[in-house]
XYZ file of C-alpha atoms in Angstrom:
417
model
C 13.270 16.750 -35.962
C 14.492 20.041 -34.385
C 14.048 20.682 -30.743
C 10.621 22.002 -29.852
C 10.631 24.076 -27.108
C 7.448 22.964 -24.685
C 4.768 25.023 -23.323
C 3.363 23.986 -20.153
C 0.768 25.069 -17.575
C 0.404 23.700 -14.267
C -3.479 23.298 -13.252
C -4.026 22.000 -9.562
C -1.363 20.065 -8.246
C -1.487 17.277 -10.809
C -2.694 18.115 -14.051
C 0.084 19.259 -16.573
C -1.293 20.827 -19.917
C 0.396 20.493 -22.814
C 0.728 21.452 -26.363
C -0.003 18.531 -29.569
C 4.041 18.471 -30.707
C 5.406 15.187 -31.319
C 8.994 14.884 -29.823
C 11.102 11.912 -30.916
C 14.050 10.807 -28.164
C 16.791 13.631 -29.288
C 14.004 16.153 -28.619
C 13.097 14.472 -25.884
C 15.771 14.442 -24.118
C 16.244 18.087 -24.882
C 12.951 18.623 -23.319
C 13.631 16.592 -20.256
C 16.925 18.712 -19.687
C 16.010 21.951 -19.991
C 12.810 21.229 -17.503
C 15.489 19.542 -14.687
C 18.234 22.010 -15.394
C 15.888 25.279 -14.801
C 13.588 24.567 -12.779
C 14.477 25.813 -9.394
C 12.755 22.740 -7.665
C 15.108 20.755 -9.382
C 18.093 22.598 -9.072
C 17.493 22.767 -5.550
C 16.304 19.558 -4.614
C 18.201 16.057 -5.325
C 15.959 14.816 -8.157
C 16.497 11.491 -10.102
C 14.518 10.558 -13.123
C 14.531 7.507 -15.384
C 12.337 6.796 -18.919
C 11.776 3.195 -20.615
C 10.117 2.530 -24.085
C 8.357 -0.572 -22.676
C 7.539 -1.070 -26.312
C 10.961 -1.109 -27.644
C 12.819 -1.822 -24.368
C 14.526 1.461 -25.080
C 16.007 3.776 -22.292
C 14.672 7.488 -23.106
C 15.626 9.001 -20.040
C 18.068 8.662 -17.498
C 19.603 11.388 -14.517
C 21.184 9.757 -11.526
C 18.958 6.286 -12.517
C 21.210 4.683 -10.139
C 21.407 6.581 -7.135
C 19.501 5.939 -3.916
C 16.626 7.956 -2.500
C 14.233 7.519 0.389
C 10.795 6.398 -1.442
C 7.836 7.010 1.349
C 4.989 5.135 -0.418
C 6.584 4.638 -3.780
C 7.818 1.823 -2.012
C 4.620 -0.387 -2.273
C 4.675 -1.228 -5.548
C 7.672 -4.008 -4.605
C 5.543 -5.224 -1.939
C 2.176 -4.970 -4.480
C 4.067 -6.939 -6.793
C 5.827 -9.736 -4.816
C 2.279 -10.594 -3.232
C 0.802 -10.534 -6.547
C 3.303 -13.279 -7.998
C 3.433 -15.055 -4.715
C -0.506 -15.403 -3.644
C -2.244 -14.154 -6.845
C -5.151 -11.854 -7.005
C -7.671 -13.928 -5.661
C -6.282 -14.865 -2.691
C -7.926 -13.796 0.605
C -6.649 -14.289 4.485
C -9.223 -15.923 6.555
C -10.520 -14.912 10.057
C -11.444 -17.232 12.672
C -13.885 -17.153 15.421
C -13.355 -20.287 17.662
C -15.314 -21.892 20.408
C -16.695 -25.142 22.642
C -20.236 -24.934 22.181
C -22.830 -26.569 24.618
C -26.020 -27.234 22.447
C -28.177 -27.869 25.422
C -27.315 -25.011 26.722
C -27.045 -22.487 24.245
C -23.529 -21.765 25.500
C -19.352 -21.131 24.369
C -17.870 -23.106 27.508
C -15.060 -21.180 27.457
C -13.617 -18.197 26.054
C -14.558 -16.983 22.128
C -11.360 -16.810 20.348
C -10.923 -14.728 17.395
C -7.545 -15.676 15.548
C -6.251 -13.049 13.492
C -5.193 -14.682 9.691
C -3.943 -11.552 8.154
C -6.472 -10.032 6.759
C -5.756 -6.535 6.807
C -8.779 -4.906 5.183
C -11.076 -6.590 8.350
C -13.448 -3.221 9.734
C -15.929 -3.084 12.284
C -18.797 -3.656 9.540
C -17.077 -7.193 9.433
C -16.377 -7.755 13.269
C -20.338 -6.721 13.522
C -21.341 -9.495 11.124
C -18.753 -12.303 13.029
C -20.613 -11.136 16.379
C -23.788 -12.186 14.159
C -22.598 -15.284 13.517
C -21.668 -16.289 16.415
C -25.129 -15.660 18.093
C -27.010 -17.158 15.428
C -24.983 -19.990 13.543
C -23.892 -21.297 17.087
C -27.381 -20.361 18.677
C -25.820 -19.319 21.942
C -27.125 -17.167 24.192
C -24.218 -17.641 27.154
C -20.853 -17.174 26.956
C -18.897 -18.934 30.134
C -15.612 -17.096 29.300
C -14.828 -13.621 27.878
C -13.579 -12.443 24.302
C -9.996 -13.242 24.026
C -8.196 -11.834 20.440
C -5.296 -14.586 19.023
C -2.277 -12.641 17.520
C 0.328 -15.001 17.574
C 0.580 -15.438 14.164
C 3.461 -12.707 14.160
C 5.890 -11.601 16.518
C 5.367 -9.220 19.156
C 7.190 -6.465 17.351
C 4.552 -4.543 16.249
C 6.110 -1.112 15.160
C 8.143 -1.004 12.256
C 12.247 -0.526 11.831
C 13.055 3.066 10.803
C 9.755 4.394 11.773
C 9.778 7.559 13.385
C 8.758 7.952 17.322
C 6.831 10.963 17.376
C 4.783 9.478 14.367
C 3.148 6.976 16.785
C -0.377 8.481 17.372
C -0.700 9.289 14.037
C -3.301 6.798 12.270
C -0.221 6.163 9.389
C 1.928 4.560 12.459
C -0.323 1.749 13.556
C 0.286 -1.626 15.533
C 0.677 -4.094 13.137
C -1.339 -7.630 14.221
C -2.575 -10.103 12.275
C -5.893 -9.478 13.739
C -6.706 -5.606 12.558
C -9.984 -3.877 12.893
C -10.578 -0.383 11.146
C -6.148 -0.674 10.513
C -6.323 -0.635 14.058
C -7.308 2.918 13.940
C -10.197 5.108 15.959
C -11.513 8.183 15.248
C -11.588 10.727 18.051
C -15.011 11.581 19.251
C -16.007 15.053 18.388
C -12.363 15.553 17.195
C -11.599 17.127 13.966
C -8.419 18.612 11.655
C -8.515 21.657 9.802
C -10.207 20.161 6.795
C -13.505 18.943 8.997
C -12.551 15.197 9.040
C -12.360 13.785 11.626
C -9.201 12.691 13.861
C -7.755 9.309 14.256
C -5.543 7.784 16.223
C -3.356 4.460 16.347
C -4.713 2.105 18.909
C -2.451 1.174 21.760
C -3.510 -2.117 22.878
C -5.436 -4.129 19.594
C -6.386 -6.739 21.115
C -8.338 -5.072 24.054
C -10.264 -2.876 21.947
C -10.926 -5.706 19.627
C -11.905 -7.701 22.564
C -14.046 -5.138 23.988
C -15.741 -4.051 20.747
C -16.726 -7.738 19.978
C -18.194 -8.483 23.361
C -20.243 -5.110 23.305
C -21.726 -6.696 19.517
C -22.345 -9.999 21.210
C -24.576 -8.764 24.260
C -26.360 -6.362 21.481
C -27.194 -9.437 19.926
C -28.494 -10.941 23.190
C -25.658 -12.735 24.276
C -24.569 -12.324 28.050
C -21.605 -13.124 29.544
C -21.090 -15.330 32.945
C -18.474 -15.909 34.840
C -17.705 -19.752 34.917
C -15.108 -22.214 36.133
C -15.816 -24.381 33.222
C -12.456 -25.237 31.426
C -14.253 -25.729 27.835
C -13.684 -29.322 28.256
C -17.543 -29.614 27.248
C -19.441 -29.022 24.438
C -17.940 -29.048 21.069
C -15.500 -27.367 19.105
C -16.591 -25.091 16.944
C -15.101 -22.884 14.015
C -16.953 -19.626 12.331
C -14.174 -18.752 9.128
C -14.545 -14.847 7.346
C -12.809 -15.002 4.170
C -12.186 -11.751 3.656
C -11.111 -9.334 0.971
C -9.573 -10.481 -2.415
C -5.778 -9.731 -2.968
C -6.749 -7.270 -5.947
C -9.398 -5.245 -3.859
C -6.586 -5.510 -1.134
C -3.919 -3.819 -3.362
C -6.439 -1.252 -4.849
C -6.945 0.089 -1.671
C -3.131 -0.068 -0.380
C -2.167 1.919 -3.155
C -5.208 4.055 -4.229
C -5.730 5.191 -0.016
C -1.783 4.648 0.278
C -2.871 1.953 3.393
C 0.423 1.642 5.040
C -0.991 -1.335 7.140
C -1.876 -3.269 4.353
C 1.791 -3.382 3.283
C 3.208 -4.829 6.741
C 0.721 -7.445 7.045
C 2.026 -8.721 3.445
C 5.153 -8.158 4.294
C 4.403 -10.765 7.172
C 2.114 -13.179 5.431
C 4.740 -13.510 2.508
C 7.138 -14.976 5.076
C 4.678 -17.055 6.117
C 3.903 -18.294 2.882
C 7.575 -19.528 2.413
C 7.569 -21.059 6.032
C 8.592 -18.634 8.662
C 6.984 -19.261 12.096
C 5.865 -16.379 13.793
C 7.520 -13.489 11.486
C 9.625 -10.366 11.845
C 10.151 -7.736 9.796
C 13.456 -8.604 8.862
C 12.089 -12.049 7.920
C 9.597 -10.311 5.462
C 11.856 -7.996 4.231
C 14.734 -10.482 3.237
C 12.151 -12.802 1.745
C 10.586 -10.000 -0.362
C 14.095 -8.916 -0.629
C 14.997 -12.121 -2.853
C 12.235 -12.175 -5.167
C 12.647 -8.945 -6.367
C 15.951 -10.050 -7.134
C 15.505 -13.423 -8.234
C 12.173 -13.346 -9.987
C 11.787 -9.275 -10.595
C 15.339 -9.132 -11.801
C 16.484 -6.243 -9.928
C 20.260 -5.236 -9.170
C 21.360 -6.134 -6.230
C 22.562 -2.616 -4.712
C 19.901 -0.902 -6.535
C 17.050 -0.771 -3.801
C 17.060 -1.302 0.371
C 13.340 -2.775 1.029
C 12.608 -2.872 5.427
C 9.109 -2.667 5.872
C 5.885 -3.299 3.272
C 4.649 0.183 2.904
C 7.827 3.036 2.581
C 7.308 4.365 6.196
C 10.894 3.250 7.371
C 13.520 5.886 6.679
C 16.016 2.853 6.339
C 14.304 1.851 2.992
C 16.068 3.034 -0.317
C 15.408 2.785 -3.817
C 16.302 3.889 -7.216
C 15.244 4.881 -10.691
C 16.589 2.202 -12.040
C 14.983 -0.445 -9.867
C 11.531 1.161 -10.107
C 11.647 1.007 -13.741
C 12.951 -2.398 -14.154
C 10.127 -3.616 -11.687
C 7.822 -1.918 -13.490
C 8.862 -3.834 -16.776
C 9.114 -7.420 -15.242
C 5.226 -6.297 -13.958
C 4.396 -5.623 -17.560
C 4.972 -9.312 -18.636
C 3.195 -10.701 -15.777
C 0.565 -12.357 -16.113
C -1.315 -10.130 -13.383
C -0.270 -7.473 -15.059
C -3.581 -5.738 -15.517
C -4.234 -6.051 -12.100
C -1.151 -4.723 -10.950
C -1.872 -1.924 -13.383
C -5.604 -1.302 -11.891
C -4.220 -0.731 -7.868
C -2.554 1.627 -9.447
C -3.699 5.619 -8.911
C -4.928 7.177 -12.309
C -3.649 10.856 -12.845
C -4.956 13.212 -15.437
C -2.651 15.410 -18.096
C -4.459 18.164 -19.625
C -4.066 18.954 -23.463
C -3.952 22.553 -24.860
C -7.236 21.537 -26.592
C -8.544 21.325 -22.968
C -9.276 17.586 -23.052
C -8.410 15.705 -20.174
C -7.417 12.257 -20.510
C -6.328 9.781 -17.751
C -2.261 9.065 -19.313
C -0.776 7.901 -15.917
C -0.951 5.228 -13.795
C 1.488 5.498 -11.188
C 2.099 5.298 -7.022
C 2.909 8.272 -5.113
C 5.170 8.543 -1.977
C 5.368 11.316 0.329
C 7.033 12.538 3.471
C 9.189 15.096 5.311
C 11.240 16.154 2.589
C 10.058 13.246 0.251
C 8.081 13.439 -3.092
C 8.440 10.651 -5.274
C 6.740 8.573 -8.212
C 6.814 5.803 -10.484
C 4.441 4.021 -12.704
C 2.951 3.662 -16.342
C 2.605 6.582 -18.699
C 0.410 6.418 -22.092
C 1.949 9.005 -24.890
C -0.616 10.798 -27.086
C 0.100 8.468 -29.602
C -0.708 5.417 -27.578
C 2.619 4.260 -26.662
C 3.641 3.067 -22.888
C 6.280 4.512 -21.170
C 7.616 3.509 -17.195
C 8.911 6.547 -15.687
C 10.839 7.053 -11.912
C 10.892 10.340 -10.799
C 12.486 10.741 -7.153
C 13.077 13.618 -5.603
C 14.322 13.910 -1.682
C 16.202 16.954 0.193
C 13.344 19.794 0.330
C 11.877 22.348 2.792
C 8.127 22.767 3.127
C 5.501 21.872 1.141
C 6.007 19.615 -1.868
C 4.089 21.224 -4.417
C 6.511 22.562 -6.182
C 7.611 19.091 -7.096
C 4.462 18.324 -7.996
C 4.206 20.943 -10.421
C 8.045 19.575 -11.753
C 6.097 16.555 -12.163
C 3.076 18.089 -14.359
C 5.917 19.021 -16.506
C 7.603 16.446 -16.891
C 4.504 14.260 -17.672
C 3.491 16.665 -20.226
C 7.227 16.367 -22.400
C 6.509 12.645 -22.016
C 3.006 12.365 -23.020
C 4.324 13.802 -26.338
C 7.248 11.366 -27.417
C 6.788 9.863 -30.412
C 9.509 7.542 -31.903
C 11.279 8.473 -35.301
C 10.141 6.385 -38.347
């Protein structure tokens, strides 16, 4: 087949539209070239970009497949996956609410402990219905003690390696506890950004707003609190247990909302789950660290994983590991759930039909664009694509749009017969 030159429109910031040309891999590659060698974006910007034929195991693409870039959020899909093998997609993290209850007297004799289990998906709506609980399954209407919040299921590192200082307000750069309400996030009263939503902040101290907000729910639900000397050597123990969300809702949202909490309290429960007492980050990390190279297959030198979610500038990946991750996820046996928490993105034909071709997760930062996932040709086939880019000023649209266009050479590869 000669090389056929393509024509491509960017519409928005995500939907490429393309013309109805089969390409085999010659023309493909021809394609792929001539995109990468004139676009300015990519001759400006360090861009790596790596194409599998899942079907055939064939490699249709590779620049700089090996090299090393900063990933942002691309970076969840290794954490996504290693929690997916390790817990499956059922799996939830329990809450506990704990207590010495005095029947006779409709009282906790002692403090109300609330033990944080790693559920990171836990919101106020949730903390309401505990408070609930706790005034009607216990039927107490005293509690000799105060609210007192149990995180010592981690360390007490709760910022990330590699994550930027001045990022700390920001909502993105959160305390990570294994007790989390709302992602341990607020929202500013009658604050707002320039789009009208409103402004949130990282909380300082979890476990005193936790504290505080369950104790305000309890006394709405006509529970007081009295100061006692009472040790909670009376009464009897007590235990109220919130499941919690499903692992596959869990990675949904980490990937579709981009949920950077969700990927350090996996990062910590996996560690857990293979027997580390009260983890660090460097626990999680190595642990995740040697699956992905034991079980995923990766090459060792061919990614740098430090936190759960990509917000650590000390994490590193490539292409080439992205790809082959991608692969081993196709064989899983989770696979189509690992495929659903993935973002769906839209290429546009020259017919004007939209169809939904891409599955893929996103990452973005200072001078970061990247993505890898699953990409359908118009003939049905399925393709794993890496594209990286790092080393820009500004906004990254423009790599966006390299994106569109690269989606739209792909979506048309068709292998010679």
């Amino acid at each position: 087949m000669k090389f056929v030159r393509v024509s491509i429109a960017i519409v928005g910031s995500l939907i490429g539209t393309l013309s109805v040309c089969a390409m085999d891999r010659e023309d493909l590659v021809a394609a792929l070239d001539q995109v990468l060698d004139t676009d300015v974006t990519a001759r400006r910007t360090t861009v790596s970009l790596k194409v599998v034929d899942l079907e055939s195991g064939d490699v249709l693409y590779d620049r700089f497949g090996d090299r090393l870039f900063t990933p942002a959020s691309n970076l969840k899909i290794y954490t996504s996956a290693c929690a997916l093998d390790l817990f499956g997609p059922e799996h939830s993290f329990p809450t506990r609410i704990v207590g010495r209850v005095d029947d006779g007297e409709q009282a906790v004799v002692g403090d109300v402990t609330i033990v944080g289990g790693g559920n990171a998906m836990l919101s106020t709506a949730d903390l309401r219905l505990l408070a609930v609980r706790v005034a009607n399954d216990w039927n107490v209407r005293h509690v000799h003690g105060q609210v007192v919040v149990d995180n010592s299921r981690y360390s007490d590192v709760r910022l990330g390696p590699g994550w930027m200082w001045d990022d700390q307000p920001y909502y993105f750069n959160m305390r990570v506890t294994p007790l989390m309400v709302d992602f341990n996030v607020q929202k500013l009263p009658g604050k707002f950004d320039a789009d009208g939503d409103p402004v949130r902040r990282a909380v300082t101290n979890p476990e005193d707003w936790i504290a505080s907000e369950l104790s305000a729910m309890l006394r709405q639900h006509g529970v007081e609190f009295e100061t006692s000397e009472a040790q909670g050597t009376s009464g009897k123990q007590r235990t109220i247990t919130y499941d919690g969300t499903p692992l596959h809702e869990t990675l949904r949202h980490f990937n579709h909302v981009s949920e950077n909490a969700v990927g350090e309290v996996l990062l910590h429960e996996i560690a857990i789950a293979k027997g580390v007492k009260r983890p660090t980050w460097a626990d999680g990390s190595k642990l995740i660290t040697t699956w992905l190279l034991e079980k995923a297959g990766l090459a060792k030198g061919s990614f740098r994983l430090d936190d759960g979610s990509g917000l650590s500038r000390y994490n590193l990946i490539s292409a080439d590991s992205s790809t082959n991750l991608l692969a081993f996820m196709r064989q899983h046996k989770h696979y189509q759930v690992f495929f659903k928490a993935l973002p769906a993105y839209q290429v546009k034909t020259a017919s004007g039909e939209s169809q939904y071709l891409v599955r893929a997760k996103s990452g973005g930062m200072s001078g970061v664009s990247t993505i890898s996932g699953y990409l359908q040709t118009l003939q049905g086939r399925q393709l794993a694509f890496s594209l990286l880019a790092n080393g820009f000023i500004g906004s990254n649209r423009p790599v966006r749009e390299l994106r569109g266009k690269v989606w739209a050479a792909l979506a048309q590869f068709e292998p010679a017969k």
